[in-house]
Amino acid sequence: MTLIHQQMDFLPKVPEHFITRAKQFLEQEDKKPDVAYRNEELSNGVWFRPIDPDGSGNIIKGRSNILFPWPDQEFEQWVRDNITTNYKSIMLGMNLPGEDASVTQPAHTDLHRAWNLMHVFENSSDEQTTCFWQEDGYPLIRPLATYKSDFKNLTKVSEAKFKKNTWNAFSTCILHSVRNVVGGLHARMTIHLSLYEDPTVRPDFFTTATR
């Protein structure tokens, strides 16, 4: 059974002073996005990709989750002491609105990681849902940086409402999107531990192949 996602209740919650610092960092206007999101692409709106969210043929610019490296050495040490030492990077995420009608992202695989350990610390609704998809005629595990602008040939294989202030791990080599994100810059804020580039290497703290 392919492991898609798992709520990691047994991992310790992030202390509140780190959450405060993470919010302050994301509110800075001069923060630099990860190298995968080049500034010129952000300014030109490239990452707000076209999406047909309901199959109606009405193409809009979907929401986009932008990641920012978080150079907080104290938090990094806390992660190493309490969560894992097997991570590639620590980043903060903001889910940015594309157009007013858009409450979802396109289905995609991530750009540079096969697994993500994520902690949602700010959301506009507990109904925000991460959906996982399989495209007709294709395997469940897909190459990095795969992107689909509509959902007509996609079958939902699982979904999860990631609990706020709890760690959740999931495969980012499976097409996924986040729905029901309503609001502006603070609608969804997250901490990301990027894990591994190889989808066949399961992070050591997974327990069972749950969906």
Short mmCIF file of N, CA and C in Angstrom, two decimals, residues 16 40 54 73 167 188 203:
data_model
loop_
_atom_site.label_atom_id
_atom_site.label_comp_id
_atom_site.label_asym_id
_atom_site.label_seq_id
_atom_site.Cartn_x
_atom_site.Cartn_y
_atom_site.Cartn_z
N GLU A 16 5.11 28.07 21.17
CA GLU A 16 4.41 29.27 20.71
C GLU A 16 5.36 30.39 20.31
N GLU A 40 11.49 37.32 -10.38
CA GLU A 40 10.85 37.84 -11.57
C GLU A 40 9.59 37.05 -11.92
N ASP A 54 -13.57 23.81 -11.47
CA ASP A 54 -14.81 23.04 -11.41
C ASP A 54 -15.17 22.37 -12.73
N GLN A 73 18.14 29.70 13.57
CA GLN A 73 19.01 28.64 14.08
C GLN A 73 18.46 27.99 15.34
N TRP A 167 1.72 18.26 13.36
CA TRP A 167 2.55 17.86 12.23
C TRP A 167 1.80 16.85 11.36
N ARG A 188 -3.46 30.87 5.04
CA ARG A 188 -2.84 29.58 5.34
C ARG A 188 -1.34 29.80 5.48
N PRO A 203 10.28 8.29 5.13
CA PRO A 203 10.84 8.87 6.36
C PRO A 203 10.71 7.92 7.54
#
